CSV table of C-alpha atoms in Angstrom, one decimal:
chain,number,residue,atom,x,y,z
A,1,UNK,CA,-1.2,3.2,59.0
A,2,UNK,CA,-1.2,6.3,57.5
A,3,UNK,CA,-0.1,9.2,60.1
A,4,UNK,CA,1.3,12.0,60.4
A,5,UNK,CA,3.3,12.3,64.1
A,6,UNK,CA,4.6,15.3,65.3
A,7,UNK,CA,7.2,16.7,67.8
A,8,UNK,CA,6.1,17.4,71.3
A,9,UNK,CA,5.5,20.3,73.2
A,10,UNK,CA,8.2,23.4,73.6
A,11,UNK,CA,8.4,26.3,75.8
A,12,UNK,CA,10.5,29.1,74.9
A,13,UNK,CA,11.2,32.7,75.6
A,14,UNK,CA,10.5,35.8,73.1
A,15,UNK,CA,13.7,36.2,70.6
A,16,UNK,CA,14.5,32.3,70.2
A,17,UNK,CA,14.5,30.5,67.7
A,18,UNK,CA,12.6,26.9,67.0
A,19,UNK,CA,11.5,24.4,64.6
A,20,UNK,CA,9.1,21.8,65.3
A,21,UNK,CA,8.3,18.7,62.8
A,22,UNK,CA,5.8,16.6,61.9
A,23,UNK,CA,6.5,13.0,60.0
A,24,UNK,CA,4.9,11.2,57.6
A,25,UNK,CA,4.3,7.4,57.6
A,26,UNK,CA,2.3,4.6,55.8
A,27,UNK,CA,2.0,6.9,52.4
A,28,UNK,CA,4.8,8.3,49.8
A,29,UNK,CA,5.9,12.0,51.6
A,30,UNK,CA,7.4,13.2,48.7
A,31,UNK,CA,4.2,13.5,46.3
A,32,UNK,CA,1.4,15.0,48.5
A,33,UNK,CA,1.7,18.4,50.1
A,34,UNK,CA,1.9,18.9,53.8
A,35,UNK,CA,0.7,22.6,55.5
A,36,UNK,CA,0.5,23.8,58.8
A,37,UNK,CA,-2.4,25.5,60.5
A,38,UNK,CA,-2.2,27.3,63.6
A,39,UNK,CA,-5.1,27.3,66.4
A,40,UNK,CA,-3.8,30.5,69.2
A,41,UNK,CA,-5.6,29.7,72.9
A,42,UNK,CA,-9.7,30.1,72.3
A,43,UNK,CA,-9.7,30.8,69.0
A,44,UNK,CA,-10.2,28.9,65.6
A,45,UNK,CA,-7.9,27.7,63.1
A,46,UNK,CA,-5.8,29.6,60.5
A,47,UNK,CA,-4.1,28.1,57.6
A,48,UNK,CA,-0.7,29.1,57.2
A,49,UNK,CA,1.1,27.9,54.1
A,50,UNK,CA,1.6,24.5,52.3
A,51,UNK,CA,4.9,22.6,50.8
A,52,UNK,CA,5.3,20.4,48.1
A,53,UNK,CA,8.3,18.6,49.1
A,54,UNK,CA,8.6,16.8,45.7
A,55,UNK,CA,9.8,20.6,44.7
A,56,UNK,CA,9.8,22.9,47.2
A,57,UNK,CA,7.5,24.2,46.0
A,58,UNK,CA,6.0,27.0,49.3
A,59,UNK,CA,2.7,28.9,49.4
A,60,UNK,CA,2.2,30.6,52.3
A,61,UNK,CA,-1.1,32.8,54.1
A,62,UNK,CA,-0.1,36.6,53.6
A,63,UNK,CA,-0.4,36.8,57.4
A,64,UNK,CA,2.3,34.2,58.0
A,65,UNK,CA,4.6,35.0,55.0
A,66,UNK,CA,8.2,36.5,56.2
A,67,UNK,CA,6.8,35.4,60.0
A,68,UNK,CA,7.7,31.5,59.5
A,69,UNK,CA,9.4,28.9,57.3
A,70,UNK,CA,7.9,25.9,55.8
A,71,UNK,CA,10.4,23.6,55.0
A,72,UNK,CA,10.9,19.5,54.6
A,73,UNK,CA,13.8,16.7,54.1
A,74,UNK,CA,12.6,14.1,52.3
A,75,UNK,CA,15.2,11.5,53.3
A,76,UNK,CA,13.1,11.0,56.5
A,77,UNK,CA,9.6,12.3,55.3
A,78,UNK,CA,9.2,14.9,57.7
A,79,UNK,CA,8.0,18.4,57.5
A,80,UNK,CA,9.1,21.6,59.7
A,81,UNK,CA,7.6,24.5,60.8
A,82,UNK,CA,10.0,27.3,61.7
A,83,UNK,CA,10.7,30.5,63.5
A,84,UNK,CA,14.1,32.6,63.7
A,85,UNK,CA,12.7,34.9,66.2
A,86,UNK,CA,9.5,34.0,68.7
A,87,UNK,CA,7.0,36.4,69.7
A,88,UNK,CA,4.9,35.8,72.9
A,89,UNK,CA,1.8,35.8,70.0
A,90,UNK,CA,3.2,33.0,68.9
A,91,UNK,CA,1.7,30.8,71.1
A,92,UNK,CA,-0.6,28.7,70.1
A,93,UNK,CA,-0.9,24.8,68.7
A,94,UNK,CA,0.1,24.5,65.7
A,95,UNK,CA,-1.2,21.5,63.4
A,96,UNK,CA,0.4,19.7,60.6
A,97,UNK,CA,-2.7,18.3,58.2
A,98,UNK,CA,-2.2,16.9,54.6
A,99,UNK,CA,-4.2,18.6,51.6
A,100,UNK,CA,-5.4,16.8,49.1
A,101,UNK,CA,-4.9,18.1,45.4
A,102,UNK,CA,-8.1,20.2,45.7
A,103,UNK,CA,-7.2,21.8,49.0
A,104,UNK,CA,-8.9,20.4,51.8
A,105,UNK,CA,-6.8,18.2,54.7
A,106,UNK,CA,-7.7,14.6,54.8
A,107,UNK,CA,-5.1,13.5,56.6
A,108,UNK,CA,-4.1,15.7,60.5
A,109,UNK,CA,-1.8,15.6,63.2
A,110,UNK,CA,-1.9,15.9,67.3
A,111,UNK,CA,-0.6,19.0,67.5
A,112,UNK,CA,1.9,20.8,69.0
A,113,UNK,CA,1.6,23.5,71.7
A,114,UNK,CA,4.5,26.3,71.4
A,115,UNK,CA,4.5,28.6,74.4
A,116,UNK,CA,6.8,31.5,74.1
A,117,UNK,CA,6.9,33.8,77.2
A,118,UNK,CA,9.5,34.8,79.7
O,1,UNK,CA,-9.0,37.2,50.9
O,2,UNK,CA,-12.3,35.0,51.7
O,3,UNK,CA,-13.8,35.9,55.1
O,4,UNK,CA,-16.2,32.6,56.4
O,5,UNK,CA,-18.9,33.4,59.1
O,6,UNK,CA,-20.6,30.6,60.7
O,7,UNK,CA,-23.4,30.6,63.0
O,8,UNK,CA,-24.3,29.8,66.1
O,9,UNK,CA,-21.2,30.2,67.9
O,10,UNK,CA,-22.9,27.8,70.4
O,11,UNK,CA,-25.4,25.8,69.6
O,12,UNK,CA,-27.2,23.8,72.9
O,13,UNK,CA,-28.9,20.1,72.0
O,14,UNK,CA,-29.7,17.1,73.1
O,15,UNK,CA,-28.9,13.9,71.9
O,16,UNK,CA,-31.3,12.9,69.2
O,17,UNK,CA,-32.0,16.3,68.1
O,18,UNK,CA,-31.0,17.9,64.7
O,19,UNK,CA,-27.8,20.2,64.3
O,20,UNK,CA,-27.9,22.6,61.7
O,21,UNK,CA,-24.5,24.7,61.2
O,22,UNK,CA,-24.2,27.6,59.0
O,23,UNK,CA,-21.2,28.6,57.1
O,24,UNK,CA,-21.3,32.0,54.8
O,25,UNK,CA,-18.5,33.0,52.8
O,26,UNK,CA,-17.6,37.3,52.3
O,27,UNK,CA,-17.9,36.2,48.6
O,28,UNK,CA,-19.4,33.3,46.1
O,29,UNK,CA,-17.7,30.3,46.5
O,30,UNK,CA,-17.0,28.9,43.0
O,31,UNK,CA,-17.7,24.9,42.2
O,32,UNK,CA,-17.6,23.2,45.7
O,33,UNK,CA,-15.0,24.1,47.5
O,34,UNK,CA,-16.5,23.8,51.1
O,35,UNK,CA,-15.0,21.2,53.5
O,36,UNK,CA,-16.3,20.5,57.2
O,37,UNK,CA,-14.1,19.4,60.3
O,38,UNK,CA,-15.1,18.4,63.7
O,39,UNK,CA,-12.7,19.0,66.3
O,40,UNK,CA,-12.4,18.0,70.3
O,41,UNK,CA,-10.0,19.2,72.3
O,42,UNK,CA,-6.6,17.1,72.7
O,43,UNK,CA,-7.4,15.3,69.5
O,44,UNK,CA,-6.6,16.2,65.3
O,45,UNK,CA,-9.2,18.2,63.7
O,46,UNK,CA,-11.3,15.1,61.8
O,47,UNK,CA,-12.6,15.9,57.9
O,48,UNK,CA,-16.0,15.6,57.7
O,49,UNK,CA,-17.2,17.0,54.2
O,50,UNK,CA,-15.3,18.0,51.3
O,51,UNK,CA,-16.6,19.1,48.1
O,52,UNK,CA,-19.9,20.9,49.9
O,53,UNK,CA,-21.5,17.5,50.3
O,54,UNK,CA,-19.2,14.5,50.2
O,55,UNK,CA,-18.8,12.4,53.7
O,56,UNK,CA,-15.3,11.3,54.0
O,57,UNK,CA,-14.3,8.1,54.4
O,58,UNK,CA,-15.9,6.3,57.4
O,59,UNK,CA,-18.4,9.2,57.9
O,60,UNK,CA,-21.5,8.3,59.2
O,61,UNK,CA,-24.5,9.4,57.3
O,62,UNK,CA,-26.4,11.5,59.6
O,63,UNK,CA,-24.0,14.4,58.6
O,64,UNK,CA,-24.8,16.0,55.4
O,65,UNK,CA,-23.6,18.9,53.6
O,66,UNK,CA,-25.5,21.4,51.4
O,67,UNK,CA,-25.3,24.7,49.9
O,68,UNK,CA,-24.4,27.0,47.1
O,69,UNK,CA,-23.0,30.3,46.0
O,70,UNK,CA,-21.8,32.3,49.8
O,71,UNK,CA,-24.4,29.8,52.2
O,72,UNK,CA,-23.4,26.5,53.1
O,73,UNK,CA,-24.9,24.3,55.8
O,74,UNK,CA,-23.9,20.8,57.8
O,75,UNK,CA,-26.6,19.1,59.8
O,76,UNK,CA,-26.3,16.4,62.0
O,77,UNK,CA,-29.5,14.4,61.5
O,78,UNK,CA,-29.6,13.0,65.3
O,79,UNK,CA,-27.1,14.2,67.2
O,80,UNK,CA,-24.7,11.0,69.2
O,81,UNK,CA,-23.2,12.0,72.2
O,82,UNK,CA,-19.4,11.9,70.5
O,83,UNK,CA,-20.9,14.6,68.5
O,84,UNK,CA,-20.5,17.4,70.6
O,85,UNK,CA,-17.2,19.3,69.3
O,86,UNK,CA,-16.1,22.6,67.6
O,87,UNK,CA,-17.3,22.2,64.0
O,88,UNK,CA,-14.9,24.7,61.3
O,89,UNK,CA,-15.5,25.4,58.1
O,90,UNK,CA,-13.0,25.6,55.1
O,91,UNK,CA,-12.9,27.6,51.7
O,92,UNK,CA,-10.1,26.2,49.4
O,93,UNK,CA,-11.1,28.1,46.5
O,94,UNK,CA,-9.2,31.4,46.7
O,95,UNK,CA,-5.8,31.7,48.2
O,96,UNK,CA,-4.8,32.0,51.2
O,97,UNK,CA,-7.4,29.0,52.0
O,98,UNK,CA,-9.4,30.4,55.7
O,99,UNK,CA,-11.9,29.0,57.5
O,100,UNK,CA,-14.6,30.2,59.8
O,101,UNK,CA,-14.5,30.8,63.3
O,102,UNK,CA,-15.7,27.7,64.7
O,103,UNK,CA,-19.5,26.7,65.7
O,104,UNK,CA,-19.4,25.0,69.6
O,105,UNK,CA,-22.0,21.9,69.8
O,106,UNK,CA,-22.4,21.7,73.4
O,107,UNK,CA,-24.7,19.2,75.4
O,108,UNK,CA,-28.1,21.1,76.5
């Protein structure tokens, strides 16, 4: 089946650090890009940035840029998502989703909630 | 960057009635590059229409996509009751790729 499963809920305080995943299965990781899309409490989605991990290839949302790092290792087919230092803005669910070579996602994860508060 | 609008925020149906969600884009789209989720809470955002009006795989035909230029519409020919969700729409034409705010589909 093809998937993409991703790491569950975390709850951390403003200043920490974190990096969630999300994994890849039933298709080849390496040749599709993966991006991230972030949906804050009552409010819509926001596309963050993209990877190619065939290259490294990073494009990211000039609202995200220098806030987060997209990043993948493509010995286990997984993608990450991380911050060096959390903001209580941060919180939100953030969404892993597969874009096809046009640009739309075909392919989404569950989602996972980051809370960041003290 | 490309601002997308949609409208209603909420729209209140029955089931068997006709959806009609609205999408318009700060500037022209090029080509087709118009996708359409549905999304419930809990659950992955589900593509809907890509390409302005291409179903996805395993779509069912009473949602349709149409449109041109900065309008761009999905209707739901008779609504089912697992059709009541936040519907987004999507521009990948310009970088960074947005979408709009979100139409809610709520049971009248």
């Amino acid at each position: 089946e093809v998937q993409l499963v991703q790491s569950g809920a975390e709850v951390r305080k403003p200043g920490e650090s974190l990096t969630i995943s999300c994994k890849g299965s039933g298709y080849t990781f390496s040749n599709y890009w993966i991006g991230w899309v972030r949906q804050m409490p009552g409010k819509g989605l926001e596309w963050m940035g993209i990877f190619y991990p065939a290259d490294s290839d990073t494009r990211y949302s000039p609202s995200f840029q220098g806030q987060v790092t997209i990043s993948a290792d493509t010995s286990i087919d997984t993608a990450y998502l991380q911050w060096k230092t959390l903001k209580a803005s941060d919180t939100a669910i953030y969404y892993c989703a597969r874009p096809t070579s046009w640009g739309y996602f075909d392919l989404w994860g569950r989602g996972t909630l980051v809370t960041v508060s003290s | 960057e490309i601002v997308l609008t949609q409208s209603p925020d909420t729209l209140s149906l029955s089931p068997g009635e006709r959806a009609t969600l609205s999408c318009r884009a700060s500037q022209r789209i090029p080509s087709t590059y118009i996708a359409w989720y549905q999304h419930k809470v809990g659950q992955a955002p589900r593509l809907l229409i890509y390409g302005v009006f291409n179903r996805a795989a395993g779509i069912p035909d009473r949602f349709s996509g149409s449109g041109s230029g900065t309008d761009f519409t999905l209707t739901i020919s008779r609504l089912e009751p697992e059709d009541f969700a936040v519907y987004y729409c999507q521009q990948y034409s310009s970088s960074p790729d947005t979408f709009g705010q979100g139409t809610k589909l709520e049971i009248k």
